[in-house]
GROMACS .gro file of C-alpha atoms in nm:
model
  453
    1MET     CA    1   4.675   3.631  11.008
    2ALA     CA    2   4.822   3.276  11.000
    3GLN     CA    3   4.562   3.016  11.079
    4ARG     CA    4   4.591   2.881  11.443
    5LYS     CA    5   4.588   2.532  11.580
    6ARG     CA    6   4.649   2.359  11.900
    7HIS     CA    7   4.907   2.110  12.000
    8THR     CA    8   4.811   1.738  11.954
    9GLY     CA    9   4.507   1.808  11.736
   10TRP     CA   10   4.342   2.041  11.988
   11LYS     CA   11   4.104   2.292  11.827
   12ALA     CA   12   4.190   2.661  11.867
   13VAL     CA   13   4.036   2.840  12.153
   14ALA     CA   14   4.045   3.210  12.191
   15LEU     CA   15   4.280   3.311  12.479
   16GLY     CA   16   4.502   3.617  12.570
   17LEU     CA   17   4.792   3.354  12.556
   18THR     CA   18   5.022   3.282  12.276
   19LEU     CA   19   5.324   3.041  12.231
   20SER     CA   20   5.515   3.169  11.927
   21LEU     CA   21   5.488   3.454  11.679
   22LEU     CA   22   5.233   3.701  11.776
   23LEU     CA   23   5.195   4.005  11.570
   24SER     CA   24   4.933   4.288  11.581
   25GLY     CA   25   4.857   4.649  11.486
   26CYS     CA   26   5.138   4.836  11.297
   27SER     CA   27   5.420   4.620  11.398
   28PHE     CA   28   5.590   4.346  11.209
   29THR     CA   29   5.923   4.129  11.222
   30GLY     CA   30   6.081   4.024  10.898
   31LEU     CA   31   5.949   3.919  10.564
   32ASP     CA   32   5.718   3.628  10.494
   33ALA     CA   33   5.737   3.610  10.113
   34ARG     CA   34   5.488   3.404   9.933
   35SER     CA   35   5.439   3.296   9.574
   36LEU     CA   36   5.151   3.486   9.416
   37MET     CA   37   4.923   3.385   9.139
   38ARG     CA   38   4.710   3.654   8.936
   39PRO     CA   39   4.370   3.678   9.110
   40PRO     CA   40   4.034   3.751   8.952
   41LYS     CA   41   3.983   4.078   8.821
   42PRO     CA   42   3.840   4.299   9.099
   43THR     CA   43   3.476   4.431   9.086
   44GLY     CA   44   3.323   4.764   9.186
   45GLU     CA   45   3.524   5.073   9.278
   46LYS     CA   46   3.837   4.846   9.278
   47ALA     CA   47   3.770   4.762   8.947
   48ASN     CA   48   3.809   5.111   8.806
   49ILE     CA   49   4.149   5.150   8.990
   50TYR     CA   50   4.240   4.814   8.829
   51ASN     CA   51   4.175   4.969   8.480
   52LEU     CA   52   4.397   5.251   8.570
   53LEU     CA   53   4.664   4.995   8.651
   54GLU     CA   54   4.626   4.840   8.322
   55GLU     CA   55   4.675   5.189   8.158
   56LYS     CA   56   5.000   5.231   8.360
   57ALA     CA   57   5.152   4.869   8.349
   58GLY     CA   58   4.977   4.703   8.060
   59ARG     CA   59   4.779   4.403   8.066
   60ASN     CA   60   5.029   4.157   8.173
   61PHE     CA   61   5.084   4.280   8.525
   62THR     CA   62   5.072   4.112   8.869
   63LEU     CA   63   4.920   4.222   9.183
   64LYS     CA   64   5.163   4.210   9.476
   65TYR     CA   65   5.033   4.145   9.838
   66PRO     CA   66   5.166   4.251  10.165
   67ALA     CA   67   5.301   3.951  10.357
   68SER     CA   68   5.195   4.060  10.704
   69GLY     CA   69   4.999   4.305  10.900
   70ASP     CA   70   4.629   4.414  10.892
   71TYR     CA   71   4.644   4.523  10.532
   72ARG     CA   72   4.693   4.235  10.322
   73SER     CA   73   4.509   4.333   9.989
   74ALA     CA   74   4.724   4.460   9.680
   75ILE     CA   75   4.474   4.744   9.629
   76ILE     CA   76   4.412   4.939   9.953
   77GLN     CA   77   4.161   5.229   9.977
   78TYR     CA   78   4.231   5.484  10.239
   79ASN     CA   79   4.204   5.859  10.310
   80LEU     CA   80   4.550   5.992  10.207
   81CYS     CA   81   4.469   6.340  10.147
   82GLY     CA   82   4.265   6.440  10.453
   83ASP     CA   83   3.972   6.545  10.233
   84PHE     CA   84   3.729   6.294  10.390
   85THR     CA   85   3.735   6.079  10.084
   86GLN     CA   86   3.926   5.771  10.022
   87GLU     CA   87   4.211   5.750   9.800
   88ALA     CA   88   4.391   5.429   9.688
   89LEU     CA   89   4.730   5.254   9.669
   90ALA     CA   90   4.811   4.949   9.452
   91PHE     CA   91   5.142   4.736   9.442
   92TYR     CA   92   5.212   4.556   9.112
   93GLN     CA   93   5.468   4.414   8.898
   94ARG     CA   94   5.470   4.480   8.533
   95GLY     CA   95   5.550   4.152   8.367
   96ASP     CA   96   5.689   3.800   8.454
   97ASN     CA   97   6.052   3.915   8.386
   98ASP     CA   98   6.030   4.247   8.575
   99THR     CA   99   6.155   4.232   8.937
  100THR     CA  100   6.062   4.589   9.009
  101VAL     CA  101   5.772   4.633   9.244
  102ASN     CA  102   5.561   4.959   9.184
  103LEU     CA  103   5.336   5.139   9.411
  104LEU     CA  104   5.071   5.354   9.258
  105PHE     CA  105   4.869   5.608   9.441
  106THR     CA  106   4.553   5.711   9.293
  107GLN     CA  107   4.277   5.967   9.378
  108LYS     CA  108   3.914   6.004   9.247
  109VAL     CA  109   3.852   6.325   9.074
  110ASN     CA  110   3.530   6.424   8.881
  111GLY     CA  111   3.443   6.047   8.900
  112LYS     CA  112   3.748   5.926   8.737
  113TRP     CA  113   4.076   5.786   8.916
  114LYS     CA  114   4.398   5.969   8.825
  115ASP     CA  115   4.762   5.880   8.914
  116ILE     CA  116   4.898   6.114   9.219
  117GLY     CA  117   5.222   5.933   9.254
  118THR     CA  118   5.398   5.617   9.120
  119PHE     CA  119   5.714   5.490   9.283
  120SER     CA  120   5.929   5.160   9.246
  121THR     CA  121   6.157   4.941   9.428
  122PRO     CA  122   6.396   4.730   9.245
  123GLY     CA  123   6.406   4.346   9.337
  124ALA     CA  124   6.162   4.400   9.634
  125GLN     CA  125   5.880   4.242   9.787
  126VAL     CA  126   5.606   4.398   9.989
  127ASP     CA  127   5.646   4.314  10.357
  128HIS     CA  128   5.400   4.522  10.536
  129VAL     CA  129   5.164   4.825  10.520
  130CYS     CA  130   5.050   5.049  10.788
  131PHE     CA  131   4.917   5.401  10.842
  132GLY     CA  132   4.984   5.688  11.097
  133ASP     CA  133   5.002   6.063  11.136
  134MET     CA  134   5.384   6.102  11.180
  135ASN     CA  135   5.421   6.490  11.107
  136GLY     CA  136   5.117   6.595  11.312
  137ASP     CA  137   4.925   6.751  11.010
  138GLY     CA  138   4.625   6.546  11.079
  139VAL     CA  139   4.665   6.320  10.772
  140ASP     CA  140   4.812   5.992  10.819
  141GLU     CA  141   5.123   5.887  10.613
  142VAL     CA  142   5.181   5.548  10.460
  143ILE     CA  143   5.465   5.328  10.598
  144VAL     CA  144   5.571   5.058  10.381
  145GLY     CA  145   5.841   4.791  10.476
  146TRP     CA  146   6.011   4.632  10.161
  147GLY     CA  147   6.179   4.314  10.180
  148SER     CA  148   6.435   4.192   9.938
  149SER     CA  149   6.428   3.849   9.790
  150ALA     CA  150   6.796   3.871   9.739
  151SER     CA  151   6.907   3.948  10.098
  152SER     CA  152   6.768   3.977  10.439
  153ALA     CA  153   6.819   4.374  10.437
  154ASN     CA  154   6.459   4.478  10.458
  155THR     CA  155   6.413   4.874  10.413
  156VAL     CA  156   6.131   5.113  10.481
  157SER     CA  157   5.978   5.410  10.303
  158ILE     CA  158   5.733   5.674  10.427
  159TYR     CA  159   5.479   5.830  10.185
  160TYR     CA  160   5.309   6.147  10.258
  161TYR     CA  161   5.069   6.393  10.065
  162GLN     CA  162   5.208   6.728   9.999
  163ASN     CA  163   5.132   6.986   9.699
  164GLN     CA  164   4.865   6.774   9.550
  165LYS     CA  165   5.078   6.464   9.507
  166MET     CA  166   5.239   6.183   9.717
  167ASN     CA  167   5.592   6.201   9.803
  168GLU     CA  168   5.848   5.950   9.925
  169LEU     CA  169   6.081   5.968  10.217
  170LYS     CA  170   6.318   5.664  10.229
  171VAL     CA  171   6.452   5.555  10.558
  172ASP     CA  172   6.833   5.507  10.561
  173GLN     CA  173   6.809   5.222  10.811
  174SER     CA  174   6.754   4.838  10.748
  175TYR     CA  175   6.537   4.661  10.974
  176SER     CA  176   6.455   4.302  11.116
  177GLY     CA  177   6.151   4.432  11.306
  178MET     CA  178   5.946   4.754  11.319
  179SER     CA  179   5.673   4.943  11.492
  180VAL     CA  180   5.488   5.263  11.421
  181MET     CA  181   5.315   5.412  11.742
  182ASP     CA  182   5.323   5.698  11.963
  183PHE     CA  183   5.623   5.649  12.173
  184ASP     CA  184   5.665   5.985  12.352
  185GLY     CA  185   5.295   6.079  12.399
  186ASP     CA  186   5.308   6.388  12.177
  187GLY     CA  187   5.016   6.273  11.970
  188LYS     CA  188   5.227   6.182  11.683
  189LYS     CA  189   5.352   5.844  11.563
  190GLU     CA  190   5.709   5.755  11.567
  191LEU     CA  191   5.896   5.481  11.361
  192LEU     CA  192   6.089   5.204  11.579
  193THR     CA  193   6.340   5.007  11.387
  194VAL     CA  194   6.510   4.686  11.518
  195ASP     CA  195   6.799   4.563  11.323
  196ILE     CA  196   6.985   4.211  11.361
  197PRO     CA  197   7.341   4.271  11.232
  198THR     CA  198   7.497   4.068  10.960
  199ASP     CA  199   7.772   3.973  11.208
  200ILE     CA  200   7.580   3.807  11.485
  201GLN     CA  201   7.856   3.865  11.728
  202GLN     CA  202   7.752   4.207  11.723
  203PRO     CA  203   7.462   4.361  11.925
  204LEU     CA  204   7.088   4.384  11.831
  205THR     CA  205   7.021   4.751  11.788
  206ALA     CA  206   6.708   4.962  11.784
  207GLN     CA  207   6.652   5.336  11.666
  208LEU     CA  208   6.364   5.554  11.699
  209PHE     CA  209   6.278   5.819  11.438
  210ARG     CA  210   6.030   6.124  11.453
  211MET     CA  211   5.908   6.299  11.126
  212GLN     CA  212   5.982   6.665  11.121
  213GLY     CA  213   5.809   6.826  10.807
  214SER     CA  214   5.946   6.617  10.530
  215ALA     CA  215   6.245   6.490  10.701
  216LEU     CA  216   6.336   6.222  10.943
  217GLN     CA  217   6.516   6.277  11.258
  218LEU     CA  218   6.690   6.003  11.501
  219MET     CA  219   6.554   6.063  11.859
  220GLY     CA  220   6.757   5.809  12.008
  221SER     CA  221   6.914   5.447  11.970
  222THR     CA  222   7.005   5.172  12.206
  223ARG     CA  223   7.196   4.823  12.183
  224MET     CA  224   7.080   4.501  12.314
  225GLU     CA  225   7.194   4.129  12.322
  226ALA     CA  226   7.439   3.997  12.066
  227GLY     CA  227   7.407   3.648  11.893
  228ILE     CA  228   7.029   3.720  11.791
  229VAL     CA  229   6.946   3.552  11.476
  230LYS     CA  230   6.555   3.580  11.445
  231LEU     CA  231   6.304   3.810  11.594
  232SER     CA  232   6.009   3.555  11.681
  233ASN     CA  233   5.762   3.827  11.814
  234LEU     CA  234   5.725   4.196  11.842
  235LYS     CA  235   5.433   4.307  12.037
  236GLU     CA  236   5.345   4.669  12.072
  237GLY     CA  237   5.137   4.833  12.338
  238ASN     CA  238   5.166   4.952  12.700
  239VAL     CA  239   5.487   4.796  12.861
  240SER     CA  240   5.381   4.957  13.188
  241ALA     CA  241   5.112   5.162  13.317
  242LYS     CA  242   5.041   5.448  13.047
  243GLN     CA  243   5.388   5.367  12.912
  244PRO     CA  244   5.390   5.276  12.554
  245GLY     CA  245   5.666   5.049  12.402
  246VAL     CA  246   5.733   4.718  12.256
  247LEU     CA  247   5.847   4.366  12.379
  248LEU     CA  248   6.087   4.157  12.141
  249ASP     CA  249   6.120   3.790  12.162
  250CYS     CA  250   6.456   3.703  12.010
  251VAL     CA  251   6.604   3.363  11.915
  252GLN     CA  252   6.961   3.318  11.964
  253THR     CA  253   7.220   3.090  11.779
  254SER     CA  254   7.164   2.828  12.052
  255GLY     CA  255   6.799   2.816  11.970
  256LYS     CA  256   6.707   2.963  12.298
  257THR     CA  257   6.457   3.259  12.334
  258LEU     CA  258   6.515   3.578  12.517
  259SER     CA  259   6.282   3.903  12.565
  260GLU     CA  260   6.402   4.251  12.541
  261LEU     CA  261   6.177   4.544  12.637
  262LEU     CA  262   6.196   4.902  12.456
  263TYR     CA  263   6.035   5.238  12.557
  264TRP     CA  264   6.097   5.617  12.528
  265ASN     CA  265   6.215   5.738  12.864
  266LYS     CA  266   6.068   6.094  12.848
  267ALA     CA  267   6.243   6.214  13.156
  268LYS     CA  268   6.587   6.108  13.030
  269LYS     CA  269   6.487   6.150  12.669
  270THR     CA  270   6.652   5.813  12.570
  271LEU     CA  271   6.537   5.490  12.402
  272THR     CA  272   6.565   5.246  12.691
  273ALA     CA  273   6.615   4.876  12.703
  274PRO     CA  274   6.586   4.787  13.085
  275LEU     CA  275   6.640   4.404  13.028
  276TYR     CA  276   6.964   4.448  12.878
  277SER     CA  277   7.274   4.518  13.092
  278ALA     CA  278   7.604   4.612  12.917
  279GLN     CA  279   7.798   4.506  13.236
  280SER     CA  280   7.632   4.144  13.222
  281PRO     CA  281   7.564   4.054  12.862
  282GLN     CA  282   7.435   3.707  12.794
  283GLN     CA  283   7.267   3.710  13.162
  284ASN     CA  284   6.922   3.817  13.046
  285VAL     CA  285   6.692   3.656  13.308
  286THR     CA  286   6.432   3.590  13.045
  287MET     CA  287   6.646   3.330  12.863
  288ARG     CA  288   6.447   3.019  12.792
  289ASP     CA  289   6.429   2.682  12.605
  290VAL     CA  290   6.063   2.699  12.520
  291ALA     CA  291   5.911   2.923  12.260
  292ILE     CA  292   5.679   3.130  12.485
  293SER     CA  293   5.605   3.476  12.361
  294SER     CA  294   5.540   3.804  12.547
  295CYS     CA  295   5.170   3.896  12.558
  296ASP     CA  296   4.906   4.055  12.775
  297ILE     CA  297   4.847   3.737  12.985
  298ASN     CA  298   4.593   3.863  13.220
  299ASN     CA  299   4.401   4.113  12.987
  300ASP     CA  300   4.502   4.428  13.192
  301ARG     CA  301   4.630   4.611  12.871
  302ILE     CA  302   5.001   4.578  12.976
  303ILE     CA  303   5.234   4.335  12.804
  304GLU     CA  304   5.398   4.098  13.031
  305PHE     CA  305   5.698   3.889  12.931
  306PRO     CA  306   5.779   3.536  13.055
  307ILE     CA  307   6.051   3.386  13.278
  308VAL     CA  308   6.083   3.007  13.258
  309THR     CA  309   6.232   2.824  13.549
  310ARG     CA  310   6.282   2.448  13.584
  311LEU     CA  311   6.093   2.304  13.899
  312PRO     CA  312   6.274   2.125  14.154
  313GLY     CA  313   6.300   1.762  14.236
  314TYR     CA  314   6.333   1.423  14.040
  315VAL     CA  315   6.710   1.466  13.988
  316GLY     CA  316   6.817   1.254  13.717
  317VAL     CA  317   6.480   1.227  13.539
  318SER     CA  318   6.458   1.355  13.194
  319SER     CA  319   6.419   1.715  13.182
  320ASP     CA  320   6.121   1.676  12.958
  321ASP     CA  321   5.943   1.476  13.233
  322VAL     CA  322   6.001   1.754  13.499
  323GLY     CA  323   5.784   2.072  13.424
  324SER     CA  324   5.862   2.433  13.435
  325GLU     CA  325   5.713   2.727  13.602
  326THR     CA  326   5.652   3.030  13.389
  327GLN     CA  327   5.622   3.362  13.560
  328TRP     CA  328   5.455   3.638  13.358
  329ILE     CA  329   5.640   3.948  13.464
  330GLN     CA  330   5.534   4.311  13.442
  331PHE     CA  331   5.754   4.622  13.431
  332ASN     CA  332   5.705   4.920  13.621
  333SER     CA  333   5.868   5.218  13.437
  334ALA     CA  334   5.819   5.474  13.721
  335SER     CA  335   6.007   5.274  13.977
  336GLY     CA  336   6.220   5.048  13.737
  337ASN     CA  337   6.082   4.738  13.939
  338TYR     CA  338   5.933   4.406  13.821
  339SER     CA  339   5.623   4.215  13.965
  340THR     CA  340   5.449   3.887  13.890
  341ALA     CA  341   5.121   3.903  13.708
  342ALA     CA  342   5.062   3.524  13.710
  343SER     CA  343   5.249   3.196  13.743
  344MET     CA  344   5.176   2.909  13.492
  345ILE     CA  345   5.261   2.554  13.419
  346PHE     CA  346   5.258   2.463  13.047
  347ASN     CA  347   5.183   2.109  12.921
  348SER     CA  348   5.266   2.178  12.575
  349ARG     CA  349   5.230   1.817  12.472
  350ASP     CA  350   4.876   1.787  12.573
  351GLY     CA  351   4.776   2.139  12.495
  352TYR     CA  352   4.689   2.302  12.821
  353SER     CA  353   4.831   2.536  13.088
  354ILE     CA  354   4.755   2.558  13.458
  355THR     CA  355   4.750   2.891  13.649
  356LEU     CA  356   4.923   2.839  13.986
  357PRO     CA  357   4.717   2.912  14.307
  358ASP     CA  358   4.889   3.150  14.529
  359LYS     CA  359   4.956   2.882  14.800
  360TRP     CA  360   5.154   2.660  14.555
  361LYS     CA  361   5.429   2.949  14.518
  362ASN     CA  362   5.769   2.776  14.583
  363ALA     CA  363   5.596   2.482  14.735
  364ILE     CA  364   5.534   2.230  14.440
  365THR     CA  365   5.678   2.028  14.170
  366THR     CA  366   5.565   1.845  13.882
  367ARG     CA  367   5.615   1.531  13.689
  368GLN     CA  368   5.470   1.418  13.353
  369ASP     CA  369   5.409   1.068  13.225
  370VAL     CA  370   5.410   1.107  12.853
  371GLY     CA  371   5.276   0.749  12.781
  372ALA     CA  372   4.987   0.764  13.039
  373ARG     CA  373   4.926   1.144  12.941
  374THR     CA  374   4.926   1.241  13.310
  375LEU     CA  375   5.073   1.542  13.493
  376THR     CA  376   5.105   1.534  13.863
  377VAL     CA  377   5.151   1.819  14.088
  378SER     CA  378   5.320   1.724  14.429
  379SER     CA  379   5.432   1.919  14.726
  380PHE     CA  380   5.791   1.997  14.764
  381ASN     CA  381   6.013   2.046  15.064
  382VAL     CA  382   6.240   2.328  14.967
  383SER     CA  383   6.471   2.291  15.286
  384GLY     CA  384   6.480   1.905  15.255
  385GLY     CA  385   6.472   1.887  14.890
  386THR     CA  386   6.207   1.614  14.889
  387VAL     CA  387   5.897   1.541  14.696
  388GLY     CA  388   5.576   1.521  14.901
  389LYS     CA  389   5.233   1.396  14.840
  390ALA     CA  390   5.049   1.441  14.507
  391LEU     CA  391   4.810   1.736  14.523
  392LEU     CA  392   4.662   1.711  14.176
  393VAL     CA  393   4.664   1.469  13.868
  394ALA     CA  394   4.572   1.576  13.523
  395GLN     CA  395   4.488   1.331  13.264
  396VAL     CA  396   4.411   1.345  12.906
  397PHE     CA  397   4.137   1.095  12.786
  398THR     CA  398   3.984   1.028  12.433
  399GLN     CA  399   3.617   1.137  12.431
  400SER     CA  400   3.532   0.759  12.387
  401GLU     CA  401   3.736   0.676  12.702
  402TRP     CA  402   3.553   0.936  12.910
  403ASN     CA  403   3.207   0.836  12.788
  404ALA     CA  404   3.287   0.455  12.868
  405LYS     CA  405   3.371   0.567  13.235
  406GLU     CA  406   3.594   0.268  13.274
  407LYS     CA  407   3.913   0.461  13.367
  408THR     CA  408   3.773   0.793  13.463
  409LYS     CA  409   3.695   0.712  13.834
  410GLY     CA  410   3.774   0.988  14.056
  411PHE     CA  411   3.816   1.240  13.787
  412GLU     CA  412   3.637   1.549  13.710
  413GLN     CA  413   3.636   1.705  13.360
  414VAL     CA  414   3.790   2.050  13.327
  415LEU     CA  415   3.839   2.091  12.958
  416SER     CA  416   3.694   1.923  12.642
  417ASP     CA  417   3.718   1.983  12.261
  418GLY     CA  418   3.478   1.703  12.173
  419SER     CA  419   3.752   1.455  12.082
  420LEU     CA  420   3.975   1.478  12.389
  421VAL     CA  421   3.900   1.560  12.754
  422VAL     CA  422   4.123   1.694  13.049
  423ALA     CA  423   4.027   1.571  13.363
  424ILE     CA  424   4.161   1.607  13.720
  425SER     CA  425   4.171   1.422  14.053
  426CYS     CA  426   4.271   1.563  14.395
  427PRO     CA  427   4.414   1.253  14.580
  428THR     CA  428   4.488   1.440  14.905
  429PRO     CA  429   4.216   1.685  14.976
  430SER     CA  430   4.310   1.720  15.345
  431ASP     CA  431   4.669   1.835  15.269
  432PRO     CA  432   4.754   2.182  15.393
  433LEU     CA  433   4.860   2.265  15.042
  434ALA     CA  434   4.537   2.100  14.877
  435VAL     CA  435   4.324   2.337  14.667
  436PRO     CA  436   3.957   2.248  14.603
  437ALA     CA  437   3.867   2.097  14.261
  438ALA     CA  438   3.614   2.368  14.197
  439GLN     CA  439   3.884   2.633  14.224
  440LEU     CA  440   4.129   2.422  14.020
  441LYS     CA  441   3.898   2.390  13.732
  442LYS     CA  442   3.926   2.769  13.664
  443CYS     CA  443   4.287   2.731  13.655
  444PHE     CA  444   4.297   2.541  13.341
  445GLN     CA  445   4.322   2.680  12.991
  446PHE     CA  446   4.378   2.546  12.634
  447ILE     CA  447   4.718   2.649  12.469
  448THR     CA  448   4.713   2.815  12.138
  449THR     CA  449   5.012   2.801  11.890
  450ASP     CA  450   5.064   2.961  11.545
  451SER     CA  451   5.061   2.689  11.277
  452SER     CA  452   5.368   2.865  11.103
  453THR     CA  453   5.589   2.746  11.404
   0.00000   0.00000   0.00000
């Protein structure tokens, strides 16, 4: 996984909160190609596999490493045959001028590794590798995403063990994002592909496939918004109670981000995208200017998606100075309804978020002073459209400023990373909307962002 860092020098803190690309499990979006140098020769059991590679490819070969996912090694040991032992697969190129990527499957027989299948993909790079039982035989198949260095048309192949050898099933479908999981609850994994068309005026599409024996069957497909240029995040898991699916965060040509939700509707036997409306395209309520990604915000094992709304007040003030409220929304597949799991304010400049207390719902606004590094939460009269008293002032101090105590009177520390301190004051504790400082301290969290964005 990519290293993570926090805005404005904050150290990364573990949270169930992500702003940007967030990938996990056997799901992936696009290709992150990298230049690879030949690594030191492996040791132990992998050294014996390496020796077989030298026999197959000659000495001047290069190992190729998957660009994303949980399996990043060029040589992966895994039980491919269901015999309670580990076989292995290895990705390599034969020489400096050979653009073909080869995939070798090998099995240890009588103490020696032997070839049980070799395949090649011209002009390809290894995007992603994952495993899952797709045909219900109790043995995991190997799913490999291939990304071309010459185009954005990524492809996928499924490799399965049959008749004492590995076999290849090429999927006749390009992808921009993929997921392998049990979508329909039958105990077998299915393959979901999401494809951004070359003509961005055409809609984003998704297809769900199941494996039947040694063939692939299309279960269903659906269309979503047009004008998508990138999938910034594909998050797989439960998208409702006991309802597996994926949430996509999609970047439009305008630079804005929107979310799409995909799941298999067992009652209707259709692949469903409830956030998309064919009658009202470009009206997705999740459209936002900030790169906040879908995630399980409250650790209930259900993925939520964000809806970002500009807070009221301060007409004419720079939009950067007036904050936004982010509501984390949870889908209910049984009723088709939505509910709010949490509401937050993100101070992305200073690297923290505030979970809003219930009594502040539709009753506050914020203003940020970038120079002073303060964020003020004030009451707001909705009917009159006026800003009221300050309920909370959050300020960032350097550690030395905090230790000197010259500018910190009336503030209480809520977060610290050793170099910077976030502190709060509550100037109107008797206001009907006031929240005790002890309670507010629990509402602050550090923001983490992926260093690749």
